XYZ file of C-alpha atoms in Angstrom:
164
model
C 10.925 -15.517 5.710
C 9.787 -11.950 5.600
C 10.922 -8.441 4.858
C 14.005 -7.245 6.717
C 12.609 -3.723 6.997
C 9.305 -2.316 5.885
C 9.201 1.334 4.854
C 5.897 3.140 4.609
C 5.791 6.360 2.641
C 2.652 8.366 3.237
C 1.177 11.551 4.550
C -2.084 10.749 6.335
C -1.516 10.349 10.105
C -4.390 7.872 10.560
C -3.073 5.588 7.848
C 0.521 5.926 9.030
C -0.530 4.885 12.519
C -2.327 1.870 11.073
C 0.853 0.953 9.180
C 2.852 1.164 12.403
C 0.370 -1.151 14.117
C 0.642 -3.777 11.397
C 4.421 -3.811 11.321
C 5.945 -0.968 9.302
C 9.450 -0.353 10.654
C 10.095 3.090 9.189
C 7.359 5.689 8.631
C 8.316 8.463 6.223
C 6.151 11.503 5.523
C 6.542 12.307 1.848
C 5.534 15.937 2.393
C 8.137 16.709 5.058
C 10.900 14.097 4.684
C 13.470 13.396 1.980
C 12.197 9.896 1.228
C 14.893 8.916 -1.244
C 17.697 10.044 1.069
C 16.271 8.222 4.096
C 15.686 4.920 2.304
C 18.915 4.909 0.324
C 21.013 5.756 3.400
C 19.253 3.080 5.434
C 19.786 0.457 2.703
C 23.408 1.554 2.131
C 22.565 2.738 -1.369
C 21.053 -0.578 -2.473
C 17.349 0.282 -2.412
C 14.420 -1.922 -1.482
C 13.619 -5.420 -2.727
C 9.956 -4.729 -3.397
C 7.982 -1.540 -3.994
C 4.225 -1.741 -3.476
C 2.799 1.378 -5.113
C -0.656 1.913 -3.669
C -1.058 5.493 -4.925
C -0.509 5.390 -8.675
C 0.487 9.046 -8.742
C 3.310 10.357 -10.906
C 5.269 11.218 -7.778
C 4.811 7.741 -6.264
C 5.799 6.047 -9.526
C 8.939 8.172 -9.925
C 9.941 7.544 -6.325
C 9.185 3.835 -6.469
C 11.419 3.259 -9.479
C 14.228 5.239 -7.821
C 13.961 3.165 -4.642
C 13.663 -0.350 -6.085
C 17.011 -2.173 -6.051
C 18.686 -3.825 -9.027
C 16.754 -7.006 -9.747
C 13.921 -5.770 -7.515
C 10.187 -5.924 -7.964
C 7.758 -3.053 -8.528
C 4.107 -3.942 -7.877
C 1.619 -1.411 -9.200
C -1.564 -1.521 -7.127
C -2.482 2.171 -7.326
C -4.649 3.218 -10.243
C -3.401 6.345 -11.981
C -5.946 9.037 -12.782
C -4.561 9.248 -16.310
C -1.439 8.508 -18.356
C 1.865 8.648 -16.469
C 5.467 8.997 -17.578
C 8.307 6.907 -16.275
C 11.992 6.431 -16.893
C 11.994 2.962 -18.454
C 15.772 2.827 -18.902
C 16.844 3.785 -15.391
C 13.812 2.411 -13.577
C 13.596 -0.995 -15.236
C 16.051 -1.806 -18.034
C 19.341 -0.965 -16.300
C 18.076 -2.310 -12.966
C 16.601 -5.529 -14.280
C 13.494 -4.726 -12.253
C 10.302 -6.706 -12.688
C 6.918 -4.964 -12.825
C 3.683 -6.567 -11.669
C 0.103 -5.324 -11.959
C -2.891 -6.430 -9.911
C -5.236 -7.865 -12.516
C -5.217 -11.306 -13.977
C -5.873 -14.876 -13.009
C -4.051 -14.616 -9.683
C -6.295 -11.844 -8.364
C -9.249 -14.181 -7.825
C -7.026 -16.913 -6.409
C -5.720 -14.359 -3.922
C -9.263 -13.488 -2.849
C -9.989 -17.131 -2.064
C -6.742 -17.504 -0.120
C -7.410 -14.374 1.924
C -11.002 -15.453 2.558
C -9.704 -18.650 4.145
C -7.019 -16.814 6.120
C -9.745 -14.588 7.554
C -12.173 -17.451 8.104
C -9.647 -19.466 10.113
C -8.353 -16.389 11.941
C -4.837 -16.655 10.493
C -4.880 -13.015 9.429
C -5.788 -10.182 11.791
C -7.138 -7.207 9.864
C -8.561 -5.440 12.909
C -5.830 -2.742 12.958
C -6.837 -1.510 9.497
C -10.612 -1.551 10.080
C -11.573 1.724 11.718
C -15.325 1.668 11.063
C -17.999 -1.045 10.926
C -21.381 -0.048 9.532
C -24.550 -1.737 8.383
C -24.979 -1.980 4.615
C -27.802 0.553 4.864
C -25.214 3.113 6.069
C -23.152 2.818 2.891
C -23.384 6.568 2.200
C -21.812 7.318 5.577
C -19.106 4.755 4.765
C -18.259 6.485 1.506
C -18.207 9.871 3.252
C -15.734 8.528 5.809
C -13.458 7.124 3.123
C -13.533 10.255 0.971
C -13.117 12.773 3.791
C -10.029 14.970 3.696
C -7.926 14.894 5.705
C -8.183 11.113 5.984
C -9.850 10.031 9.223
C -10.500 6.391 8.430
C -8.765 3.197 7.544
C -10.998 0.581 5.997
C -14.762 0.806 6.368
C -16.535 -2.558 6.454
C -20.233 -2.795 5.534
C -22.338 -5.661 6.913
C -25.604 -6.806 5.287
C -28.173 -7.290 8.044
C -26.354 -5.090 10.534
C -23.030 -4.988 12.324
C -22.341 -8.242 14.205
C -22.049 -7.996 17.978
């Protein structure tokens, strides 16, 4: 089983294109589109089963809790730059939503699972990797990742040089 529809909310064209390549069904620009209206109309007012918050910004948190359906799941992956406020009653209590963070015993288990998926070529990450550099070029890698506007997906560093 899988998601019926995958919505990506973002603003960086490079990253939105990557999301399209890996299966996002609906791309919504949070600077120019009414995200809540689009998602709620498309889900007939129900909302989404799972929110994966990769940003951790106040705006993303507010939006995520508005969009998660009753009994849905909110997974917080984004790290906030400081304290955030959220509407506990409407976002969680009255919806019966469940909140998950990324740390804990499962994080390391997930790394091992993904390592094996990659090793046995069961997971194709090539659409998200936009740059491959030798470990010695780490400064260039960080520059690419920090550049605004975003021009890169994931930058992979290889000890001993980039494989052929």
